[in-house]
Amino acid sequence: MVPPNDPTAFLPNRDGSQGAQKSYVICFVGGGPNTLYCLERIITRIRSGTLPIPPPKLSVMVYDASGSFGPGVHSIDQTPTNHLNRTAEQVSLCADASHRSLDIEVYERNIETLYQWASEKFEATKNPRYHIAPQHWVDRALVGEALSDTFARYVAELRNLGITVTMIPSKVVNLVPTSEGKYRIACAPTTSENEAAADFVFLCTGHTHNTPSSGSLASAMMDLTKASSSSFRYIHSVYPIERITAEMVPPSSRVACLGMGLAAIDCINWLTSGRGGYFVSAGGSSGKLKYLASGLEPLKIYPISESGLFVRARAYNEKENARERRHVGVIFNDQTFDALRNIRGRSAMDRHVIENEVVPLLALEMMMLYYRTLLSPAAVQQFQEDAQSRLKIHVDSCDQGHDKLNIWAVYGESRNVYADYIKHIDALLTAPEEQGLRLSPSDRSAICRFIKVRSGSEVDDRLAALSNVEFLRAARRLNQIESRWGHPESILQHAFVWNEIIDPLEGFGAEAGDLHATAAAWLERDILYASQGNMSNPIKAAVDGAIRDLRPCFRKQVEWGAGGPAGTRELFSKWYRVTNRLAVGTSLELMRKILALNDAGIVDLSFCRNPTKELRSGALHLELGGRSAFANAALNAIVHRFNLSQTDSELYRNLVLQGIVREWKISDGVESYSPGSLDIEGDSRLVVALNGVAHPNMVALGSMVDGPFYYRLALSRPYVADTIIFDADQAVSSVAAHWKSVQADTFVRSGEDCL
């Protein structure tokens, strides 16, 4: 498609005018989950009257090149080795009562979650595939089936309302503005069936692939792969994963898996159990697995990342979907950040807000939650109140100078208080029994809780009536019970250390030491901790409570470039990865499989932490800490972040050439930064054009706007007022605003015609 010569020729007018209309067509480019959520919002707003388009005058067209509508990347046909990193009760199919500010439509047969959908499916079919528990970790194909069914249900609802709905299995390659203010949908190939002129466009394209930068290692590996004389294979984007065949990655090959996140886990499972290998119990009560090879696996798989860590195993969810079990921020909350914003004297960006405010407050919140779990709320309540008071005093003392703010110092003071108390409890558990004379009720509570965390023993009722000396004698015996979760006996080894949580392999860089053994031991320990639960294990409770439960607060502090160019760059280059690694992991079952593959010698962690990588002699050579290995295949197992300047999408390349879209960029007058996402208006989700004016009839949702917004990559979660649903509702609200403006313009023009 040849773009117009003038890239600003079809930009929206400065006054927002678009021309007269007689009918109204909404086009969705992409038919995945974001489109599904928008369809539900259209249904609800039509019924409530907040989308005042007469249904017979409304036409909805959905384009998706896959020909599958609803699933998006969750293809129904994908391998069962691909799993979602959520349980069945954690996937939302529509808005729910937690979205209190929205119109909520309660259908006669409303199905809010994947679990509810599967339950109804099982009742109707008796197919055991659908007979799952709320906490069942589902494969992505089942998620795709649920999304497809729900999409079809919403389409039927729209048609029942009198709305025309057309689903078109075509690839959209351009949106060509017309003189009437519409967009002509250009497909490849273009046919009479897929041509349309849209009054309003939703860009819901989901994940796209990026081309490697010129001169990069990825580019060199692609060139080597294309060379006719080379047997080296590089796969720049691993999805759909089924195309990684035995011809591309032969048995007994050595594979560099570049990435250790969810995509890497999919790749490793596909190359092993996807080729006929299988897992059996290794015996015992720990849940460990043993891998039985098929002989078709690669000889070695070398997982590699900057941290050297797989994503952490998601803990057993003791909270279920109960709102009252979710953590409420003690310090990491809106009130604290409002006070800090007042000190800055403005709500604008500050380059230090991420490193000097958000991160230390998150560390402080995690530490308090960690010790509440380890030592009981009663034992540490006073320390928590002291930390709150200490922070308030410090903030108040800085009201005349933001440059004096040092929240890390407050964190350090609180850490020392907890450390002293840990030493006190250790003395009680190890010193002569006369120490028991100084035993307070809080000390008893802390010791009982610590023993329960270590061994699972319920000790409160049995020890409550004992004297101090008898209590300590019994506690010491109980504390010698071996921990089935791998907890050390000494409480001194349970101190909260921030750096060890965010980067436990720090120090294993150039001097690797026994990196393989260390990384494997960390993986095994993390699996044991996850099996204990997200309210019973101190680390998992701190991560789940502070990062997952408080994500809305975190989002408020970092969105729209609040940290300025430098802070936002730090957010995307470091902290986005850290929080994902800590809190966006996958199931215990999958991580046990990774550990079993390590035990079988197929997964090799010897080069997992940022080795030197060099193409030489037709292979990728890895070096770290005096060790070396080579790989004759490499997989880029990192899902590509949307990047407008690097995307291989023909659609976005054409939109750039026409000046219809531009990158979101944050600037402070000295420097600027862009993560490559689309520029949009905040409240409306309207796409911003090259000339800085928002299109009144085009919105973008999903991964393309994961820049001004924080974390728009996933399916909606139920009962947490998920922002993905709010995004969809706001986008549909923009349709209502555009419709009203079009009708007003039509009325004016009709009046002019009568004069």
PDB file of C-alpha atoms in Angstrom, residues 126-272:
ATOM      1  CA  LYS A 126     -19.675 -34.343  30.870  1.00  0.00           C
ATOM      2  CA  ASN A 127     -16.315 -34.021  29.116  1.00  0.00           C
ATOM      3  CA  PRO A 128     -13.622 -34.452  31.823  1.00  0.00           C
ATOM      4  CA  ARG A 129     -11.514 -31.756  30.128  1.00  0.00           C
ATOM      5  CA  TYR A 130     -13.870 -29.189  31.654  1.00  0.00           C
ATOM      6  CA  HIS A 131     -14.043 -30.827  35.087  1.00  0.00           C
ATOM      7  CA  ILE A 132     -11.584 -28.519  36.821  1.00  0.00           C
ATOM      8  CA  ALA A 133     -11.244 -26.905  40.217  1.00  0.00           C
ATOM      9  CA  PRO A 134     -11.141 -23.129  40.783  1.00  0.00           C
ATOM     10  CA  GLN A 135      -7.380 -23.341  41.464  1.00  0.00           C
ATOM     11  CA  HIS A 136      -6.627 -25.534  38.442  1.00  0.00           C
ATOM     12  CA  TRP A 137      -3.773 -24.230  36.265  1.00  0.00           C
ATOM     13  CA  VAL A 138      -5.161 -24.372  32.752  1.00  0.00           C
ATOM     14  CA  ASP A 139      -3.507 -24.846  29.393  1.00  0.00           C
ATOM     15  CA  ARG A 140      -3.804 -21.925  26.992  1.00  0.00           C
ATOM     16  CA  ALA A 141      -5.872 -23.888  24.484  1.00  0.00           C
ATOM     17  CA  LEU A 142      -8.648 -24.219  27.077  1.00  0.00           C
ATOM     18  CA  VAL A 143      -8.464 -20.477  27.741  1.00  0.00           C
ATOM     19  CA  GLY A 144      -8.795 -19.922  23.999  1.00  0.00           C
ATOM     20  CA  GLU A 145     -11.869 -22.125  23.862  1.00  0.00           C
ATOM     21  CA  ALA A 146     -13.500 -20.151  26.673  1.00  0.00           C
ATOM     22  CA  LEU A 147     -12.682 -16.854  24.974  1.00  0.00           C
ATOM     23  CA  SER A 148     -14.020 -18.150  21.658  1.00  0.00           C
ATOM     24  CA  ASP A 149     -17.283 -19.316  23.236  1.00  0.00           C
ATOM     25  CA  THR A 150     -17.694 -16.026  25.081  1.00  0.00           C
ATOM     26  CA  PHE A 151     -16.971 -14.025  21.934  1.00  0.00           C
ATOM     27  CA  ALA A 152     -19.669 -15.984  20.089  1.00  0.00           C
ATOM     28  CA  ARG A 153     -22.097 -15.325  22.947  1.00  0.00           C
ATOM     29  CA  TYR A 154     -21.444 -11.596  22.819  1.00  0.00           C
ATOM     30  CA  VAL A 155     -21.879 -11.570  19.044  1.00  0.00           C
ATOM     31  CA  ALA A 156     -25.249 -13.300  19.488  1.00  0.00           C
ATOM     32  CA  GLU A 157     -26.237 -10.702  22.121  1.00  0.00           C
ATOM     33  CA  LEU A 158     -25.323  -7.855  19.751  1.00  0.00           C
ATOM     34  CA  ARG A 159     -27.321  -9.406  16.925  1.00  0.00           C
ATOM     35  CA  ASN A 160     -30.297  -9.902  19.239  1.00  0.00           C
ATOM     36  CA  LEU A 161     -30.178  -6.160  19.872  1.00  0.00           C
ATOM     37  CA  GLY A 162     -30.449  -5.554  16.136  1.00  0.00           C
ATOM     38  CA  ILE A 163     -26.779  -4.729  15.557  1.00  0.00           C
ATOM     39  CA  THR A 164     -25.067  -6.071  12.460  1.00  0.00           C
ATOM     40  CA  VAL A 165     -21.902  -7.983  13.318  1.00  0.00           C
ATOM     41  CA  THR A 166     -19.446  -9.220  10.689  1.00  0.00           C
ATOM     42  CA  MET A 167     -16.297 -11.220  11.405  1.00  0.00           C
ATOM     43  CA  ILE A 168     -13.694 -11.063   8.669  1.00  0.00           C
ATOM     44  CA  PRO A 169     -10.687 -13.452   8.540  1.00  0.00           C
ATOM     45  CA  SER A 170      -8.378 -10.975   6.816  1.00  0.00           C
ATOM     46  CA  LYS A 171      -5.130  -9.190   7.615  1.00  0.00           C
ATOM     47  CA  VAL A 172      -5.498  -5.427   7.876  1.00  0.00           C
ATOM     48  CA  VAL A 173      -2.456  -3.703   6.371  1.00  0.00           C
ATOM     49  CA  ASN A 174      -3.570  -0.069   6.320  1.00  0.00           C
ATOM     50  CA  LEU A 175      -6.173   2.429   7.428  1.00  0.00           C
ATOM     51  CA  VAL A 176      -6.645   5.070   4.741  1.00  0.00           C
ATOM     52  CA  PRO A 177      -8.400   8.243   5.896  1.00  0.00           C
ATOM     53  CA  THR A 178     -11.163   9.535   3.635  1.00  0.00           C
ATOM     54  CA  SER A 179     -12.423  13.037   3.036  1.00  0.00           C
ATOM     55  CA  GLU A 180     -15.527  12.154   5.076  1.00  0.00           C
ATOM     56  CA  GLY A 181     -13.471  11.527   8.200  1.00  0.00           C
ATOM     57  CA  LYS A 182     -13.738   7.751   7.957  1.00  0.00           C
ATOM     58  CA  TYR A 183     -11.047   5.113   7.518  1.00  0.00           C
ATOM     59  CA  ARG A 184     -11.003   2.782   4.562  1.00  0.00           C
ATOM     60  CA  ILE A 185      -9.894  -0.632   5.759  1.00  0.00           C
ATOM     61  CA  ALA A 186      -7.225  -2.041   3.460  1.00  0.00           C
ATOM     62  CA  CYS A 187      -6.547  -5.778   3.666  1.00  0.00           C
ATOM     63  CA  ALA A 188      -4.067  -8.107   2.025  1.00  0.00           C
ATOM     64  CA  PRO A 189      -5.440  -9.346  -0.242  1.00  0.00           C
ATOM     65  CA  THR A 190      -8.296  -6.878  -0.650  1.00  0.00           C
ATOM     66  CA  THR A 191     -11.627  -8.383  -1.705  1.00  0.00           C
ATOM     67  CA  SER A 192     -15.193  -7.180  -1.935  1.00  0.00           C
ATOM     68  CA  GLU A 193     -15.926  -9.117   1.260  1.00  0.00           C
ATOM     69  CA  ASN A 194     -13.318  -7.375   3.419  1.00  0.00           C
ATOM     70  CA  GLU A 195     -13.571  -3.814   2.151  1.00  0.00           C
ATOM     71  CA  ALA A 196     -15.167  -1.359   4.554  1.00  0.00           C
ATOM     72  CA  ALA A 197     -15.225   2.284   5.566  1.00  0.00           C
ATOM     73  CA  ALA A 198     -15.077   2.622   9.335  1.00  0.00           C
ATOM     74  CA  ASP A 199     -16.498   5.512  11.323  1.00  0.00           C
ATOM     75  CA  PHE A 200     -14.595   4.381  14.400  1.00  0.00           C
ATOM     76  CA  VAL A 201     -11.539   2.116  14.665  1.00  0.00           C
ATOM     77  CA  PHE A 202     -10.321   0.056  17.611  1.00  0.00           C
ATOM     78  CA  LEU A 203      -6.674  -0.982  17.350  1.00  0.00           C
ATOM     79  CA  CYS A 204      -6.595  -4.233  19.336  1.00  0.00           C
ATOM     80  CA  THR A 205      -3.785  -5.904  17.443  1.00  0.00           C
ATOM     81  CA  GLY A 206      -2.098  -7.524  20.434  1.00  0.00           C
ATOM     82  CA  HIS A 207       1.515  -8.643  20.288  1.00  0.00           C
ATOM     83  CA  THR A 208       3.548  -7.857  17.197  1.00  0.00           C
ATOM     84  CA  HIS A 209       7.082  -8.864  16.267  1.00  0.00           C
ATOM     85  CA  ASN A 210      10.067  -6.540  16.029  1.00  0.00           C
ATOM     86  CA  THR A 211      12.906  -6.623  13.540  1.00  0.00           C
ATOM     87  CA  PRO A 212      16.368  -6.851  15.144  1.00  0.00           C
ATOM     88  CA  SER A 213      18.537  -3.765  15.189  1.00  0.00           C
ATOM     89  CA  SER A 214      21.203  -3.538  12.510  1.00  0.00           C
ATOM     90  CA  GLY A 215      24.544  -4.814  13.780  1.00  0.00           C
ATOM     91  CA  SER A 216      22.988  -6.632  16.738  1.00  0.00           C
ATOM     92  CA  LEU A 217      23.723 -10.225  17.686  1.00  0.00           C
ATOM     93  CA  ALA A 218      20.158 -11.125  16.727  1.00  0.00           C
ATOM     94  CA  SER A 219      20.664  -9.664  13.267  1.00  0.00           C
ATOM     95  CA  ALA A 220      23.917 -11.600  12.832  1.00  0.00           C
ATOM     96  CA  MET A 221      22.243 -14.831  13.936  1.00  0.00           C
ATOM     97  CA  MET A 222      19.440 -14.256  11.420  1.00  0.00           C
ATOM     98  CA  ASP A 223      22.005 -13.754   8.649  1.00  0.00           C
ATOM     99  CA  LEU A 224      23.838 -16.931   9.661  1.00  0.00           C
ATOM    100  CA  THR A 225      20.572 -18.873   9.639  1.00  0.00           C
ATOM    101  CA  LYS A 226      19.837 -17.719   6.089  1.00  0.00           C
ATOM    102  CA  ALA A 227      23.275 -18.750   4.806  1.00  0.00           C
ATOM    103  CA  SER A 228      22.935 -21.850   2.623  1.00  0.00           C
ATOM    104  CA  SER A 229      26.076 -23.425   4.025  1.00  0.00           C
ATOM    105  CA  SER A 230      25.043 -22.993   7.670  1.00  0.00           C
ATOM    106  CA  SER A 231      23.304 -25.516   9.923  1.00  0.00           C
ATOM    107  CA  PHE A 232      22.851 -22.912  12.666  1.00  0.00           C
ATOM    108  CA  ARG A 233      19.247 -21.978  13.392  1.00  0.00           C
ATOM    109  CA  TYR A 234      18.022 -18.820  15.086  1.00  0.00           C
ATOM    110  CA  ILE A 235      14.329 -18.211  15.795  1.00  0.00           C
ATOM    111  CA  HIS A 236      13.700 -14.550  16.489  1.00  0.00           C
ATOM    112  CA  SER A 237      10.136 -14.997  17.718  1.00  0.00           C
ATOM    113  CA  VAL A 238       9.125 -18.341  19.209  1.00  0.00           C
ATOM    114  CA  TYR A 239       5.348 -18.077  18.804  1.00  0.00           C
ATOM    115  CA  PRO A 240       3.503 -19.936  17.467  1.00  0.00           C
ATOM    116  CA  ILE A 241       5.705 -22.440  19.184  1.00  0.00           C
ATOM    117  CA  GLU A 242       4.556 -25.386  17.079  1.00  0.00           C
ATOM    118  CA  ARG A 243       6.636 -24.151  14.169  1.00  0.00           C
ATOM    119  CA  ILE A 244       9.826 -25.005  16.108  1.00  0.00           C
ATOM    120  CA  THR A 245      10.100 -28.421  14.500  1.00  0.00           C
ATOM    121  CA  ALA A 246      12.638 -31.208  14.862  1.00  0.00           C
ATOM    122  CA  GLU A 247      14.072 -30.100  11.527  1.00  0.00           C
ATOM    123  CA  MET A 248      14.718 -26.614  12.891  1.00  0.00           C
ATOM    124  CA  VAL A 249      16.010 -27.806  16.268  1.00  0.00           C
ATOM    125  CA  PRO A 250      17.159 -31.396  15.761  1.00  0.00           C
ATOM    126  CA  PRO A 251      17.491 -33.995  18.512  1.00  0.00           C
ATOM    127  CA  SER A 252      20.856 -33.897  20.280  1.00  0.00           C
ATOM    128  CA  SER A 253      21.386 -30.238  19.331  1.00  0.00           C
ATOM    129  CA  ARG A 254      22.576 -27.652  21.830  1.00  0.00           C
ATOM    130  CA  VAL A 255      20.100 -24.813  22.252  1.00  0.00           C
ATOM    131  CA  ALA A 256      20.620 -21.347  23.708  1.00  0.00           C
ATOM    132  CA  CYS A 257      17.294 -20.232  25.159  1.00  0.00           C
ATOM    133  CA  LEU A 258      17.583 -16.443  25.339  1.00  0.00           C
ATOM    134  CA  GLY A 259      15.168 -15.568  28.112  1.00  0.00           C
ATOM    135  CA  MET A 260      13.955 -17.267  31.300  1.00  0.00           C
ATOM    136  CA  GLY A 261      10.379 -16.050  31.516  1.00  0.00           C
ATOM    137  CA  LEU A 262       7.054 -17.605  30.576  1.00  0.00           C
ATOM    138  CA  ALA A 263       7.921 -17.931  26.880  1.00  0.00           C
ATOM    139  CA  ALA A 264      11.157 -19.733  27.770  1.00  0.00           C
ATOM    140  CA  ILE A 265       9.246 -22.204  29.924  1.00  0.00           C
ATOM    141  CA  ASP A 266       6.885 -22.857  26.994  1.00  0.00           C
ATOM    142  CA  CYS A 267       9.892 -23.434  24.712  1.00  0.00           C
ATOM    143  CA  ILE A 268      11.626 -25.826  27.103  1.00  0.00           C
ATOM    144  CA  ASN A 269       8.474 -27.879  27.631  1.00  0.00           C
ATOM    145  CA  TRP A 270       7.777 -27.981  23.890  1.00  0.00           C
ATOM    146  CA  LEU A 271      11.299 -29.253  23.133  1.00  0.00           C
ATOM    147  CA  THR A 272      11.028 -31.998  25.779  1.00  0.00           C
TER     148      THR A 272
END
